[in-house]
Amino acid sequence: MKQSRMGIILLVIAFIGFISLGLPDGLLGVAWPSMHEGLGAPLNALGVITVGITAGYVLSTVLSGKLVAWLGIGKLLALSCALTATALFSYTIVPVWWMAMLTGVLAGLGGGAIDASLNNYISHHYRSLLFLLHAMFGIGTTAGPLIMNTALNTTSWRSGYWVVAGFQFLLALTFLVTAKRWDDGTNG
């Protein structure tokens, strides 16, 4: 099946989107030994933050069909990436751990919507490439800890979050610029 040029561009953006979906998953576990003291949290508070991330992820995944119908895939992807980027940046400025847990809910809300929307898009337009989409997630989950480890060895855990948040903001802008293309049905 011959693909249009725009269809290929959107496919590449979707793959980059799934790399970015995996990036935050490896940050918190690597950063937490340094983060928890600054937040006044015990080491085991990471579990509560993880529950918040999971709750947000599940909620936005369940609501993703309604959100796509309301906003369209492109705008939902832009909004979700912006939400995830905001949450990642917020980890670096919250003063106490319970705020980090609420920030985790926001990160989960963004991530779940990205996951469900891109899976839906690729399964509809490029079913035979769905396995590659999930491979991109693996690239992101591998790169995230490397980014955080580099940050910890050069500056602080905050800079690791800033790098990934910046990437997420750029991706949000990319989704916003291409928003109409995701929904026009002629790209695949």
Protein backbone atom coordinates (compact mmCIF):
# COMPACT_ATOMS: atom_id res chain seq x y z
CA MET A 1 0.00 0.00 0.00
CA LYS A 2 1.52 3.30 -1.09
CA GLN A 3 1.50 5.98 1.60
CA SER A 4 1.22 9.71 1.10
CA ARG A 5 4.13 11.92 2.11
CA MET A 6 2.06 13.41 4.95
CA GLY A 7 1.11 9.91 6.09
CA ILE A 8 4.78 8.99 6.41
CA ILE A 9 5.53 12.23 8.27
CA LEU A 10 2.71 11.50 10.74
CA LEU A 11 3.96 7.94 11.15
CA VAL A 12 7.42 9.23 12.07
CA ILE A 13 5.87 11.76 14.49
CA ALA A 14 3.83 8.93 16.05
CA PHE A 15 7.00 6.89 16.54
CA ILE A 16 8.72 9.89 18.13
CA GLY A 17 5.60 10.34 20.27
CA PHE A 18 5.92 6.80 21.58
CA ILE A 19 9.61 7.32 22.33
CA SER A 20 8.57 10.39 24.34
CA LEU A 21 5.88 8.33 26.08
CA GLY A 22 8.57 5.97 27.35
CA LEU A 23 11.07 8.63 28.44
CA PRO A 24 9.38 9.66 31.73
CA ASP A 25 8.91 6.04 32.82
CA GLY A 26 12.61 5.69 33.48
CA LEU A 27 13.22 9.06 35.13
CA LEU A 28 11.51 8.81 38.50
CA GLY A 29 13.08 5.56 39.68
CA VAL A 30 16.57 6.81 38.89
CA ALA A 31 15.96 10.30 40.32
CA TRP A 32 14.05 9.26 43.45
CA PRO A 33 17.06 8.53 45.70
CA SER A 34 18.10 12.16 45.16
CA MET A 35 14.58 13.64 45.00
CA HIS A 36 13.01 12.17 48.12
CA GLU A 37 15.18 14.01 50.64
CA GLY A 38 14.48 17.41 49.07
CA LEU A 39 10.75 16.67 49.19
CA GLY A 40 10.86 15.55 52.82
CA ALA A 41 9.62 12.12 51.82
CA PRO A 42 10.64 8.68 52.96
CA LEU A 43 12.19 6.44 50.33
CA ASN A 44 9.01 4.32 50.16
CA ALA A 45 6.84 7.34 49.20
CA LEU A 46 7.75 6.55 45.61
CA GLY A 47 5.02 3.89 45.69
CA VAL A 48 2.34 6.48 46.41
CA ILE A 49 3.55 8.68 43.56
CA THR A 50 3.48 5.67 41.26
CA VAL A 51 -0.13 4.98 42.27
CA GLY A 52 -0.98 8.58 41.30
CA ILE A 53 0.71 8.17 37.90
CA THR A 54 -1.16 4.91 37.31
CA ALA A 55 -4.52 6.38 38.35
CA GLY A 56 -4.11 9.28 35.90
CA TYR A 57 -2.97 6.93 33.15
CA VAL A 58 -5.93 4.60 33.56
CA LEU A 59 -8.44 7.46 33.75
CA SER A 60 -7.25 9.15 30.56
CA THR A 61 -7.01 5.84 28.73
CA VAL A 62 -10.62 5.03 29.63
CA LEU A 63 -11.76 8.50 28.54
CA SER A 64 -9.59 8.70 25.42
CA GLY A 65 -12.38 7.76 22.99
CA LYS A 66 -14.60 10.56 24.28
CA LEU A 67 -11.67 12.98 24.29
CA VAL A 68 -10.75 12.12 20.69
CA ALA A 69 -14.39 12.60 19.64
CA TRP A 70 -14.43 15.99 21.38
CA LEU A 71 -10.99 17.37 20.44
CA GLY A 72 -9.72 15.19 17.61
CA ILE A 73 -6.55 13.12 17.82
CA GLY A 74 -4.15 15.92 16.90
CA LYS A 75 -5.37 18.39 19.50
CA LEU A 76 -5.62 15.68 22.15
CA LEU A 77 -2.03 14.64 21.44
CA ALA A 78 -0.86 18.27 21.65
CA LEU A 79 -2.74 18.84 24.90
CA SER A 80 -1.54 15.56 26.40
CA CYS A 81 2.11 16.22 25.56
CA ALA A 82 1.82 19.72 27.01
CA LEU A 83 0.25 18.26 30.17
CA THR A 84 3.01 15.67 30.48
CA ALA A 85 5.69 18.32 29.92
CA THR A 86 4.11 20.55 32.55
CA ALA A 87 4.02 17.67 35.02
CA LEU A 88 7.66 16.80 34.37
CA PHE A 89 8.69 20.41 34.90
CA SER A 90 6.50 20.58 38.01
CA TYR A 91 8.39 17.72 39.63
CA THR A 92 11.38 20.07 39.76
CA ILE A 93 9.57 22.85 41.63
CA VAL A 94 7.13 21.16 44.02
CA PRO A 95 8.27 21.62 47.63
CA VAL A 96 6.68 18.53 49.25
CA TRP A 97 6.12 14.92 48.24
CA TRP A 98 2.30 14.95 48.23
CA MET A 99 2.49 17.62 45.52
CA ALA A 100 4.77 15.27 43.58
CA MET A 101 2.01 12.66 43.86
CA LEU A 102 -0.53 15.10 42.38
CA THR A 103 1.98 15.97 39.70
CA GLY A 104 2.22 12.24 38.99
CA VAL A 105 -1.53 12.15 38.37
CA LEU A 106 -1.09 14.89 35.75
CA ALA A 107 1.79 13.00 34.13
CA GLY A 108 -0.37 9.88 34.02
CA LEU A 109 -3.30 11.76 32.49
CA GLY A 110 -1.07 13.00 29.69
CA GLY A 111 0.67 9.68 29.13
CA GLY A 112 -2.48 7.59 29.03
CA ALA A 113 -4.11 9.78 26.40
CA ILE A 114 -0.97 9.73 24.25
CA ASP A 115 -0.77 5.94 24.52
CA ALA A 116 -4.40 5.27 23.64
CA SER A 117 -4.57 7.87 20.86
CA LEU A 118 -1.41 6.79 19.06
CA ASN A 119 -2.27 3.09 19.39
CA ASN A 120 -5.67 3.83 17.88
CA TYR A 121 -4.21 5.90 15.06
CA ILE A 122 -1.52 3.38 14.12
CA SER A 123 -3.86 0.39 14.35
CA HIS A 124 -6.28 2.18 12.02
CA HIS A 125 -3.77 3.47 9.45
CA TYR A 126 -0.73 1.16 9.78
CA ARG A 127 -1.84 -2.03 11.54
CA SER A 128 1.18 -3.97 10.32
CA LEU A 129 3.52 -1.44 11.99
CA LEU A 130 1.97 -1.53 15.45
CA PHE A 131 4.87 -3.63 16.72
CA LEU A 132 7.29 -0.85 15.69
CA LEU A 133 5.26 1.69 17.65
CA HIS A 134 5.73 -0.40 20.77
CA ALA A 135 9.43 -0.83 20.02
CA MET A 136 9.68 2.98 20.10
CA PHE A 137 8.31 2.91 23.65
CA GLY A 138 11.18 0.58 24.55
CA ILE A 139 13.66 3.05 23.10
CA GLY A 140 12.14 5.76 25.31
CA THR A 141 12.19 3.65 28.47
CA THR A 142 15.83 2.84 27.78
CA ALA A 143 16.82 6.45 27.04
CA GLY A 144 15.02 7.93 30.08
CA PRO A 145 17.34 6.42 32.70
CA LEU A 146 20.36 7.32 30.59
CA ILE A 147 19.22 10.95 30.48
CA MET A 148 18.62 11.01 34.23
CA ASN A 149 21.91 9.28 35.00
CA THR A 150 23.74 11.85 32.88
CA ALA A 151 21.91 14.65 34.70
CA LEU A 152 22.78 13.20 38.11
CA ASN A 153 26.44 12.90 37.14
CA THR A 154 26.71 16.41 35.72
CA THR A 155 24.24 18.72 37.48
CA SER A 156 21.17 17.45 39.35
CA TRP A 157 18.09 15.31 38.87
CA ARG A 158 16.14 18.47 37.99
CA SER A 159 18.04 18.92 34.73
CA GLY A 160 17.06 15.42 33.64
CA TYR A 161 13.43 16.38 34.02
CA TRP A 162 14.02 19.68 32.23
CA VAL A 163 15.50 17.90 29.22
CA VAL A 164 12.58 15.50 28.89
CA ALA A 165 10.01 18.24 29.61
CA GLY A 166 11.57 20.37 26.86
CA PHE A 167 11.34 17.47 24.44
CA GLN A 168 7.69 16.97 25.40
CA PHE A 169 6.91 20.67 24.85
CA LEU A 170 8.49 20.52 21.38
CA LEU A 171 6.46 17.43 20.59
CA ALA A 172 3.30 19.18 21.83
CA LEU A 173 3.99 22.01 19.39
CA THR A 174 4.56 19.47 16.60
CA PHE A 175 1.23 17.81 17.34
CA LEU A 176 -0.48 21.21 17.45
CA VAL A 177 0.98 22.28 14.08
CA THR A 178 -0.08 18.97 12.49
CA ALA A 179 -3.39 18.63 14.41
CA LYS A 180 -5.70 18.85 11.40
CA ARG A 181 -3.67 16.27 9.50
CA TRP A 182 -4.24 13.63 12.19
CA ASP A 183 -7.99 13.92 11.77
CA ASP A 184 -8.43 14.41 8.04
CA GLY A 185 -8.40 10.69 7.16
CA THR A 186 -6.27 11.15 4.04
CA ASN A 187 -2.89 10.65 5.61
CA GLY A 188 -2.68 6.89 5.77
